[in-house]
Short mmCIF file of C-alpha atoms and ligand atoms in Angstrom, two decimals:
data_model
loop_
_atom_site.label_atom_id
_atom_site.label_comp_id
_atom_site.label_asym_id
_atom_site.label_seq_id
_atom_site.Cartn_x
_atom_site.Cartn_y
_atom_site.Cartn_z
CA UNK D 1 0.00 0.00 0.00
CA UNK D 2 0.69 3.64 -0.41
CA UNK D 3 0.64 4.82 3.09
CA UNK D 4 0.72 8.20 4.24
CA UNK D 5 1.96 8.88 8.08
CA UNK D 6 0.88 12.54 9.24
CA UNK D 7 3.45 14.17 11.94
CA UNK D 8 7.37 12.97 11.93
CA UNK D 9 7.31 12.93 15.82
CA UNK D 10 8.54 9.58 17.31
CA UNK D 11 4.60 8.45 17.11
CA UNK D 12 5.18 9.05 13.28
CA UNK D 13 8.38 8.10 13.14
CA UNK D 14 8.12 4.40 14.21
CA UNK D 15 4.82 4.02 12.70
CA UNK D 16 6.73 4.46 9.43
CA UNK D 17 9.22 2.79 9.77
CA UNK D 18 7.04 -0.42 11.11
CA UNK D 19 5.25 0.12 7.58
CA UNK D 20 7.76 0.55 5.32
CA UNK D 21 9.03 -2.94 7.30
CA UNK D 22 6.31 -4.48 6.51
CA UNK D 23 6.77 -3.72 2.99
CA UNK D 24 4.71 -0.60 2.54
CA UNK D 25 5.73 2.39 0.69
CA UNK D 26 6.02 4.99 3.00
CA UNK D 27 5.79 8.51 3.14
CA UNK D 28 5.64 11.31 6.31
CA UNK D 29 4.21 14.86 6.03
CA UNK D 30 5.42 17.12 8.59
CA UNK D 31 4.52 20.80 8.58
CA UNK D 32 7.97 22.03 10.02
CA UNK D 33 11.00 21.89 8.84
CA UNK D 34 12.39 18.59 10.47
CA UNK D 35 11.49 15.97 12.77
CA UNK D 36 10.78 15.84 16.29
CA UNK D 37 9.51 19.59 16.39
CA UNK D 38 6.85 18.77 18.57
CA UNK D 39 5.75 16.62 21.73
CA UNK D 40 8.41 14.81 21.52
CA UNK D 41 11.27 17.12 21.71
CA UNK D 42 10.20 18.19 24.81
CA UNK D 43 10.39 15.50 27.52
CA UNK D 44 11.79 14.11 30.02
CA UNK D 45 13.52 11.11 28.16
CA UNK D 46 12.76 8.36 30.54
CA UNK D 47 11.86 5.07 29.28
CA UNK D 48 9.31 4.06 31.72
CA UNK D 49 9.05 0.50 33.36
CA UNK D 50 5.23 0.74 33.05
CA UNK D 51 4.30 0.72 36.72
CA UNK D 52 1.40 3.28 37.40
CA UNK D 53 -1.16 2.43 33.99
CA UNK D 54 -4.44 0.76 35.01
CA UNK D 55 -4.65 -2.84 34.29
CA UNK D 56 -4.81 -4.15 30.48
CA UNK D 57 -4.84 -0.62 29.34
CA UNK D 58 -2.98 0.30 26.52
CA UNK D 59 -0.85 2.44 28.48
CA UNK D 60 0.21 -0.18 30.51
CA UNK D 61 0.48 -3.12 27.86
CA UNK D 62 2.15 -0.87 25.23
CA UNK D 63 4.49 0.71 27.97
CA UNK D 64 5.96 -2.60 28.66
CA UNK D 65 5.98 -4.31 25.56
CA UNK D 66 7.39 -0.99 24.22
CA UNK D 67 10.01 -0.48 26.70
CA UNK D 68 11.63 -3.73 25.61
CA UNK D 69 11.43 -3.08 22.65
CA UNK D 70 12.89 0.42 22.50
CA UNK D 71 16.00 -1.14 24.89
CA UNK D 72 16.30 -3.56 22.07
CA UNK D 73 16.37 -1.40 19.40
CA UNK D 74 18.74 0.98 21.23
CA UNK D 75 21.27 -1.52 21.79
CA UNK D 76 21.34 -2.89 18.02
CA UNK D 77 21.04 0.16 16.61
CA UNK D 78 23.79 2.57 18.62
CA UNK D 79 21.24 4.38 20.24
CA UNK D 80 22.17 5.81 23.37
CA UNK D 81 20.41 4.86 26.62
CA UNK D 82 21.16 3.90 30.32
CA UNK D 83 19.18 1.63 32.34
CA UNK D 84 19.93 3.31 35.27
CA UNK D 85 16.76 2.73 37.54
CA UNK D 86 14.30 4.47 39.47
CA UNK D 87 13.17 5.33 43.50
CA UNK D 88 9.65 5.81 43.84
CA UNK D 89 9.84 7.60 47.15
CA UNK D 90 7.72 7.73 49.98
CA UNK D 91 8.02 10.40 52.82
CA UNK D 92 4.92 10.23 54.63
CA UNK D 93 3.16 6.84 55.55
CA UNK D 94 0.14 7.86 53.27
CA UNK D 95 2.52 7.56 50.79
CA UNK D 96 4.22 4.48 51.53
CA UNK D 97 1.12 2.91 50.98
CA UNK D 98 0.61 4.69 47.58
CA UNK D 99 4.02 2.95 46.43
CA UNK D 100 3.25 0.12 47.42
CA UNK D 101 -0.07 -0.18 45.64
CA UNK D 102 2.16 1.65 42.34
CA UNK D 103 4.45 -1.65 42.97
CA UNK D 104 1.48 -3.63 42.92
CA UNK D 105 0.11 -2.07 39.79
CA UNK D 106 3.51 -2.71 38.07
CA UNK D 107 3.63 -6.28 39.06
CA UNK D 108 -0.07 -6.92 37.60
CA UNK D 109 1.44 -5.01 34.33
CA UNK D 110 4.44 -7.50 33.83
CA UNK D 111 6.86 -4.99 34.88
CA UNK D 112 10.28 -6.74 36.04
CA UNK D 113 12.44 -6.43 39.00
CA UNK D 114 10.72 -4.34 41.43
CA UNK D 115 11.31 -3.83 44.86
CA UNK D 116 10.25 -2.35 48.06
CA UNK D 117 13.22 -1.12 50.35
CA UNK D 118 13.19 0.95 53.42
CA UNK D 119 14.75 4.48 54.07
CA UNK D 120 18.32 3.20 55.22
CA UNK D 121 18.88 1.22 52.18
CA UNK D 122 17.24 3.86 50.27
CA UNK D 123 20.18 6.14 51.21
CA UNK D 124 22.47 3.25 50.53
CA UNK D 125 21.78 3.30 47.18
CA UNK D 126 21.07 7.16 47.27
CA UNK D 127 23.01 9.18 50.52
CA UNK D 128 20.95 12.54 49.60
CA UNK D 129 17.57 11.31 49.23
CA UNK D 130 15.47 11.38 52.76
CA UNK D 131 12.61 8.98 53.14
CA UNK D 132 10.65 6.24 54.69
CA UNK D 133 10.72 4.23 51.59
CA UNK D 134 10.98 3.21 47.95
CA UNK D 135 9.98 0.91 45.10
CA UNK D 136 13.14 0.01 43.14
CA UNK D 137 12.58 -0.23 39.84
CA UNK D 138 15.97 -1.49 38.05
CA UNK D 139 14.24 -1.18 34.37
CA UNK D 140 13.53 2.39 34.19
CA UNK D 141 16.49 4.40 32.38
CA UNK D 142 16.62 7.33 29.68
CA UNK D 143 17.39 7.57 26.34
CA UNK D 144 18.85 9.52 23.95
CA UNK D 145 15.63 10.54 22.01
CA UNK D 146 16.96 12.52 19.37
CA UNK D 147 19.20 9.68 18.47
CA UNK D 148 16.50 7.32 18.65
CA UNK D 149 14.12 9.23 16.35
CA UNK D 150 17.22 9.60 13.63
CA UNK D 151 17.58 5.94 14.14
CA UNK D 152 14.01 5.45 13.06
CA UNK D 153 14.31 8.16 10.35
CA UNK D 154 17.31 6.10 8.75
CA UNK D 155 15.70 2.71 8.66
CA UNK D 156 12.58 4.26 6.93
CA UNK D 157 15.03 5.74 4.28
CA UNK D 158 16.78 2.19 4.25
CA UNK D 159 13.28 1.02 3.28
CA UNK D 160 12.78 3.20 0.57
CA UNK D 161 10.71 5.67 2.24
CA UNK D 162 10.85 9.48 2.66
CA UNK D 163 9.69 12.51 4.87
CA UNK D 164 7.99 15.30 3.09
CA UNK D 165 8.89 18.34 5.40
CA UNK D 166 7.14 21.99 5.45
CA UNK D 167 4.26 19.97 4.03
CA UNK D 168 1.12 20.68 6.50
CA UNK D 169 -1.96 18.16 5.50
CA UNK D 170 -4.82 20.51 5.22
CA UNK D 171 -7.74 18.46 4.34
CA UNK D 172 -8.57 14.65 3.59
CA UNK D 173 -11.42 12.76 1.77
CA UNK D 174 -12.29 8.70 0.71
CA UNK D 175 -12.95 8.32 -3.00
CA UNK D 176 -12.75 4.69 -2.96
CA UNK D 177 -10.45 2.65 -3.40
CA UNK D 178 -7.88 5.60 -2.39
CA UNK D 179 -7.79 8.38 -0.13
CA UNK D 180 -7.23 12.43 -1.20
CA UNK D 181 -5.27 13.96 0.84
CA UNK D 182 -4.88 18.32 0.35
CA UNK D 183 -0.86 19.69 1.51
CA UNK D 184 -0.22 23.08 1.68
CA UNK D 185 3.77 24.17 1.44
CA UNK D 186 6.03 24.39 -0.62
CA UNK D 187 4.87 21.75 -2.39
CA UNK D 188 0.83 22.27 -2.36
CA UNK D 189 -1.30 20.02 -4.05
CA UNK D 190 -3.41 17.17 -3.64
CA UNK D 191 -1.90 13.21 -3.59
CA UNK D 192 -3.77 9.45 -3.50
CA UNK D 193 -2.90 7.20 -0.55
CA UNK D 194 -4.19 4.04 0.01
CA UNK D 195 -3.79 4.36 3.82
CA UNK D 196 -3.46 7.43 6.05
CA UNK D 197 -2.09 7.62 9.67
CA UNK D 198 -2.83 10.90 11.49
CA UNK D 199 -0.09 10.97 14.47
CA UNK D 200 -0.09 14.64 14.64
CA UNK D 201 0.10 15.29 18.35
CA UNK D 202 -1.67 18.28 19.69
CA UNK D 203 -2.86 18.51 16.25
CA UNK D 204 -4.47 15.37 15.75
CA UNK D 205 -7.88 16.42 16.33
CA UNK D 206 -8.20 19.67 15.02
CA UNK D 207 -7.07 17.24 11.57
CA UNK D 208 -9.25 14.65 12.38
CA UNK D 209 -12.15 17.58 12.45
CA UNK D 210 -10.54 18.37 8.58
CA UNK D 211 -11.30 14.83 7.12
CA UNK D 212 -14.51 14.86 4.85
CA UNK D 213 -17.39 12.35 6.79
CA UNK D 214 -15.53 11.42 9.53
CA UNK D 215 -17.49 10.96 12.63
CA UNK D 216 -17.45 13.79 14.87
CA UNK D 217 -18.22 11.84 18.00
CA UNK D 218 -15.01 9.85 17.28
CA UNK D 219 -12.79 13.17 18.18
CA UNK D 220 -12.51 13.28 21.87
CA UNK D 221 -11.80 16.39 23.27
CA UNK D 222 -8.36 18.01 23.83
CA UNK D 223 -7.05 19.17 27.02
CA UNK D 224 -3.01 20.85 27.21
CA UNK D 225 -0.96 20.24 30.70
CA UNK D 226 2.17 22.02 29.84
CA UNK D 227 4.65 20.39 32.25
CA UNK D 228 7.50 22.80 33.81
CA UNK D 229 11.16 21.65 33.97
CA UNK D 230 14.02 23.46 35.94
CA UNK D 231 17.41 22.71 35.52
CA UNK D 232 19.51 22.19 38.54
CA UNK D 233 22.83 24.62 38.29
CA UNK D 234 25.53 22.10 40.53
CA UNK D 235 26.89 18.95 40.62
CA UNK D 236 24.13 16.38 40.16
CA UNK D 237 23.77 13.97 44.02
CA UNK D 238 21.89 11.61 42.42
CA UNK D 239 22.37 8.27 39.87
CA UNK D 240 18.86 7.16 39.21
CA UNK D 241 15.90 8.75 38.10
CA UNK D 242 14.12 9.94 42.02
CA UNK D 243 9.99 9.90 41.48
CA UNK D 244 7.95 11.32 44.29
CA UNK D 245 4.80 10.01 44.76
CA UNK D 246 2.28 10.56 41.73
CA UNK D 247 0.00 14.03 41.63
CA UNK D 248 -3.60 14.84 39.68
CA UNK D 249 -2.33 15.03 35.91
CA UNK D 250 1.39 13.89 36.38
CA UNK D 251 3.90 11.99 37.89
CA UNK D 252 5.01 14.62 40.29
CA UNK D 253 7.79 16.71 39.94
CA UNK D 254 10.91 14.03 39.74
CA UNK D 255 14.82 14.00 39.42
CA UNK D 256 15.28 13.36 35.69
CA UNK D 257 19.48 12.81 34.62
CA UNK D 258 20.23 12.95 31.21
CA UNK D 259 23.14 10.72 29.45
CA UNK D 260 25.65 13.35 30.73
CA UNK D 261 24.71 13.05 34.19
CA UNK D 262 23.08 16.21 34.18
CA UNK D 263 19.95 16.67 37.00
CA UNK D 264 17.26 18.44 35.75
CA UNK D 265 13.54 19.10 37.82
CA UNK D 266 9.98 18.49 36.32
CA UNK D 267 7.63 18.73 35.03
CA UNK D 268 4.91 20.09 37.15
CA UNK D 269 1.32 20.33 35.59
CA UNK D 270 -0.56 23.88 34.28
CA UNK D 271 -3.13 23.44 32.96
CA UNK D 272 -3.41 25.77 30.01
CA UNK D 273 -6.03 27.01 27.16
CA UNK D 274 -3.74 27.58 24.25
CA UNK D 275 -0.04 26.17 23.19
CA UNK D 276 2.60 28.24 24.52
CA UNK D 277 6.57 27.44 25.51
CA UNK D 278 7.22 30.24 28.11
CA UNK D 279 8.30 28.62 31.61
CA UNK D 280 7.21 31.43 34.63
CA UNK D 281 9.91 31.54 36.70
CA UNK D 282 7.75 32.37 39.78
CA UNK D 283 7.11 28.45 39.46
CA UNK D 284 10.54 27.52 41.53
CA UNK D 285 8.83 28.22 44.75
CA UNK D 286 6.58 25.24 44.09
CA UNK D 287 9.59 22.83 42.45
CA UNK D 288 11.71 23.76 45.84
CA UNK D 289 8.78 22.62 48.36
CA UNK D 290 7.55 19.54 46.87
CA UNK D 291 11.57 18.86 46.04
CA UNK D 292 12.91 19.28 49.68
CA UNK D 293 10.43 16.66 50.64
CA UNK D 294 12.98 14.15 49.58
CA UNK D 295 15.89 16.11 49.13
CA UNK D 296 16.09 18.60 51.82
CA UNK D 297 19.91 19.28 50.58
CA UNK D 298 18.38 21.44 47.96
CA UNK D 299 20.16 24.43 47.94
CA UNK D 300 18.28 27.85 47.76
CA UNK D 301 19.10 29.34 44.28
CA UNK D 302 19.86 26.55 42.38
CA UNK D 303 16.66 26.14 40.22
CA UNK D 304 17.26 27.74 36.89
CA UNK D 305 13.67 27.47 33.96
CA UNK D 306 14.71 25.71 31.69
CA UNK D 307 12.00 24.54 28.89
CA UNK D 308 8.70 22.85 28.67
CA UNK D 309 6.22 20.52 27.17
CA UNK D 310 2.41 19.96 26.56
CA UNK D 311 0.53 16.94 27.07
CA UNK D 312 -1.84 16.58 24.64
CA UNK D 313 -4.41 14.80 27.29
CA UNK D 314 -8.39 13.75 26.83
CA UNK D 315 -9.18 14.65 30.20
CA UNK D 316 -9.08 17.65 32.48
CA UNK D 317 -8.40 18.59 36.17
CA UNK D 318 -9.49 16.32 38.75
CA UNK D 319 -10.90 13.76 35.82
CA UNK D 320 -8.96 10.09 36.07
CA UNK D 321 -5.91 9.95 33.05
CA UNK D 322 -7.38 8.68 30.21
CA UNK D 323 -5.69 5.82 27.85
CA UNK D 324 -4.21 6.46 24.57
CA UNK D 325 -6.70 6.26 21.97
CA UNK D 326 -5.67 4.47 18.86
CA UNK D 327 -8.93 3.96 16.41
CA UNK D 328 -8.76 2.09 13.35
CA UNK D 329 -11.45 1.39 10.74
CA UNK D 330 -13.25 -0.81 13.30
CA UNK D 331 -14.24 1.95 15.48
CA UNK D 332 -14.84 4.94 13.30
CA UNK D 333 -16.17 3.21 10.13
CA UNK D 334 -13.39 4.69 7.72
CA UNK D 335 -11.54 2.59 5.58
CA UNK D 336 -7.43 2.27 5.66
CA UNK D 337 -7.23 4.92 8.09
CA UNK D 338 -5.54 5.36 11.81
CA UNK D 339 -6.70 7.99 14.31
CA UNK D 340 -4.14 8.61 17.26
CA UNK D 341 -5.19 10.81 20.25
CA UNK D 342 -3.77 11.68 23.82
CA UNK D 343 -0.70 10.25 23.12
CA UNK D 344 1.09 11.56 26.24
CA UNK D 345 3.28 9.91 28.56
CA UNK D 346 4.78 7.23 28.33
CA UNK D 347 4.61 7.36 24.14
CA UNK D 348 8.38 7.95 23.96
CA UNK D 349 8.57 4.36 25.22
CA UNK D 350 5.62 2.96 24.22
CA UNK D 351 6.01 3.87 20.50
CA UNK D 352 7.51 1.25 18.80
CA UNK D 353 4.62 -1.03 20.03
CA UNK D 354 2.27 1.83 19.40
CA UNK D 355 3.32 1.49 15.67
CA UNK D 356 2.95 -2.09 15.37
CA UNK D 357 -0.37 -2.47 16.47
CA UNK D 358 -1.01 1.05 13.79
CA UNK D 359 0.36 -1.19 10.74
CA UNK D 360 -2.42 -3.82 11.73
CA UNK D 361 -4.84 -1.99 12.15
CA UNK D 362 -4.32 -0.52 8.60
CA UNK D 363 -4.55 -3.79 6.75
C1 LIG A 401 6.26 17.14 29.64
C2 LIG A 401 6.25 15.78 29.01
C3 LIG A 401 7.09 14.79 29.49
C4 LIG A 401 7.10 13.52 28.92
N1 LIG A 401 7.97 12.59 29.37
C5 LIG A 401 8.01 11.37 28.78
C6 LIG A 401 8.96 10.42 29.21
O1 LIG A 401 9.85 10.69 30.01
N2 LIG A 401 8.90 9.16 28.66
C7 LIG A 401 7.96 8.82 27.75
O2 LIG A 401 7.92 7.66 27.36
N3 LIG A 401 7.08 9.74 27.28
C8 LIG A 401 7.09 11.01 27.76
N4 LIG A 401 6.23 11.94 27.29
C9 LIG A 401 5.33 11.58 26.20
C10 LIG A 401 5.98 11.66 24.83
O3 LIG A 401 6.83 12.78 24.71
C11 LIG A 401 4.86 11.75 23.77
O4 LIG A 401 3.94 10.70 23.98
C12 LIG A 401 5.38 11.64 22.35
O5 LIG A 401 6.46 12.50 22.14
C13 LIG A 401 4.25 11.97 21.37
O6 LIG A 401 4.78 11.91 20.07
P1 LIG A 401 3.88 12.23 18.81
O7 LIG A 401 4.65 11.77 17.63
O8 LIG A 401 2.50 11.73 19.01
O9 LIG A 401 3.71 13.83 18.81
P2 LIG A 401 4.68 14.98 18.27
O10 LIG A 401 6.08 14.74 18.62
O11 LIG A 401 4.07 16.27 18.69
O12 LIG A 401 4.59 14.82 16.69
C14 LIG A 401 3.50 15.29 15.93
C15 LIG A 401 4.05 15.92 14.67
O13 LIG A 401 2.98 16.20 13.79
C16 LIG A 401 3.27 17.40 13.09
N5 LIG A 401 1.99 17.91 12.57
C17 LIG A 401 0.94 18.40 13.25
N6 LIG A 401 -0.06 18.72 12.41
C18 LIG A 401 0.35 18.39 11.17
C19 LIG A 401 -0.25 18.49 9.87
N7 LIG A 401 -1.50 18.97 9.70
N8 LIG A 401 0.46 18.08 8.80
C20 LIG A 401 1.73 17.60 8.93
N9 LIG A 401 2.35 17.49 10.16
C21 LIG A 401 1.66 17.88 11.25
C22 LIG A 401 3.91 18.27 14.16
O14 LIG A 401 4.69 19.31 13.58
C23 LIG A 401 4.76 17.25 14.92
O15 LIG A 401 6.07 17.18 14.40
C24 LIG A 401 6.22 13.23 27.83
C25 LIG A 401 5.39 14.23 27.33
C26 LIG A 401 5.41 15.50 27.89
C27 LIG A 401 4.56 16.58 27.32
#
């Protein structure tokens, strides 16, 4: 088939490249000028176990399927990464028993390794952190994102496929057997697909409102949670990723390293009515509270903004997370064509299992 992928975030990105695998010929619009522009430039890099995701959701089964994958794929394709675990810490007993239901969670999920431990060997492993207790999680680690998405990128070239950049798709209609699909650009004009993917991020609805017949009730609604980061400006005290316990809309503001050892802060939640990258300073008064909770060596001054992303979620304050929502013909009634929405955290490490269920569902 002739399949076009919308978006060349890492969403886009492996779903291409599982195409063009399976023997499809591929091509990617994206409306800027080069990939990873969006979402997924602006994380915290983590490749998550898959511990906190309700039971059979997709979250949670494409989390850990994913996450083994994308260690996989790092190693045999030179992609930096570090599996350099994770504390879920506990400070209060409240919490304590929050961890220990997020250990039970992760056990239902298939997640490996994990581990309660007290405070003492807590500080064993980490002699800054202060707290009752801790899940362990030894499969948790980072990766080196960008590297992973020009991995992808290459393989899809390998496969004789191509990305089609400054080309925004403006409209699409079925004319059976083939879809039409409208770009504006530099290269405007209209093109036949047999199969379309729309993995355009925060734009995936407004797109999915742009495609001739499709049914409106099968656009859920989008809500943005920009998430805050602050980098830390002195030697970094810690070797794994640190999680607090989880808050409404995120995972709570956690110790995030990157492959240089770097410690960086974030992100919080805002909830906020239109896109925009600006990170309010005033915001460190909140990062140093909730951070001296388990790291009361946090010295005053030493929060810096740094950037910040959007989560492109389905639901709103106070509303339980919703799941990814991935619908195929099946559900919306549309031939050869895949919807993605609310593709928030964990996609980084869920994608590559993201994408293979998007190839079947488009045959
Ligand atoms: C603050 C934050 C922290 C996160 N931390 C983690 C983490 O540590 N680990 C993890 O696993 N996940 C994490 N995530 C989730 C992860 O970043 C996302 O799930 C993932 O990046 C989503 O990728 P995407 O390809 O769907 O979207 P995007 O990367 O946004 O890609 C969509 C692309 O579509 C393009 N586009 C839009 N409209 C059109 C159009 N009409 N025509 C052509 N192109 C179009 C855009 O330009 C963009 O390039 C985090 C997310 C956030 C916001």
């Amino acid at each position: 088939m002739q399949v076009l992928v919308i978006g060349a975030g890492v969403i886009g990105l492996s779903v291409a490249r599982a195409a063009a695998l399976a023997g499809h010929d591929v091509t990617v619009a994206e409306m800027t000028g080069g990939i990873a522009n969006g979402v997924s430039s602006r994380n915290s890099e983590v490749v998550h176990a898959g511990l906190y995701y309700p039971t059979d959701s997709l979250r949670a089964r494409h989390c850990v399927r994913g996450r083994r994958m994308l260690y996989e794929f790092c190693a045999s394709h030179g992609v930096a990464h570090r599996k350099c675990g994770k504390l879920v810490v506990a400070t209060t007993d409240a919490e304590l028993g929050k961890v220990e239901a997020i250990k039970r969670q992760g056990e239902t999920n298939g997640v490996e390794g994990l581990d309660m431990i007290g405070g003492n060997a807590a500080r064993a492993l980490e002699a800054e952190l202060s707290c009752i207790g801790a899940l362990l999680s030894p499969e948790s680690g980072i990766v080196d994102s960008h590297g992973f998405m020009r991995a992808l990128w290459g393989e899809l070239e390998d496969r004789g496929g191509m990305i089609a950049f400054e080309t925004p798709v403006e409209r699409m209609s079925y004319r059976a057997p083939h879809w039409h699909v409208q770009f504006g650009g530099r290269d405007a004009g209209g093109i036949d697909f047999d199969a379309v993917v729309n993995s355009a991020g925060l734009s995936a609805q407004g797109l999915a409102r742009r495609i001739d017949g499709y049914p409106p009730g099968k656009v859920p609604r989008l809500v943005l949670a920009k998430g805050n980061y602050f980098s830390f400006a002195g030697r970094p005290v810690f070797s794994r990723l640190i999680y607090p316990t989880p808050v409404d809309g995120g995972l709570g503001v956690h110790v995030t390293l990157d492959l240089a050892g770097r410690m960086r802060f974030g992100p919080d939640v805002e909830w906020i009515a239109e896109e925009n990258y600006s990170v309010d300073a005033s915001r460190a008064g909140a990062f140093y509270a909730r951070i001296r909770s388990y790291w009361p060596g946090l010295p005053d001054h030493a929060l810096v903004p740094d950037y910040c992303g959007i989560r492109p979620k389905l639901t709103g304050p106070g509303e339980p997370a919703a799941d990814f929502v991935i619908l195929g013909p099946q559900a919306h009634g549309m031939p050869r064509l895949v919807n993605l929405f609310g593709i928030e955290s964990p996609g980084l490490t869920a994608s590559l299992s993201i994408a293979e269920e998007v190839v079947k569902l488009l045959s």
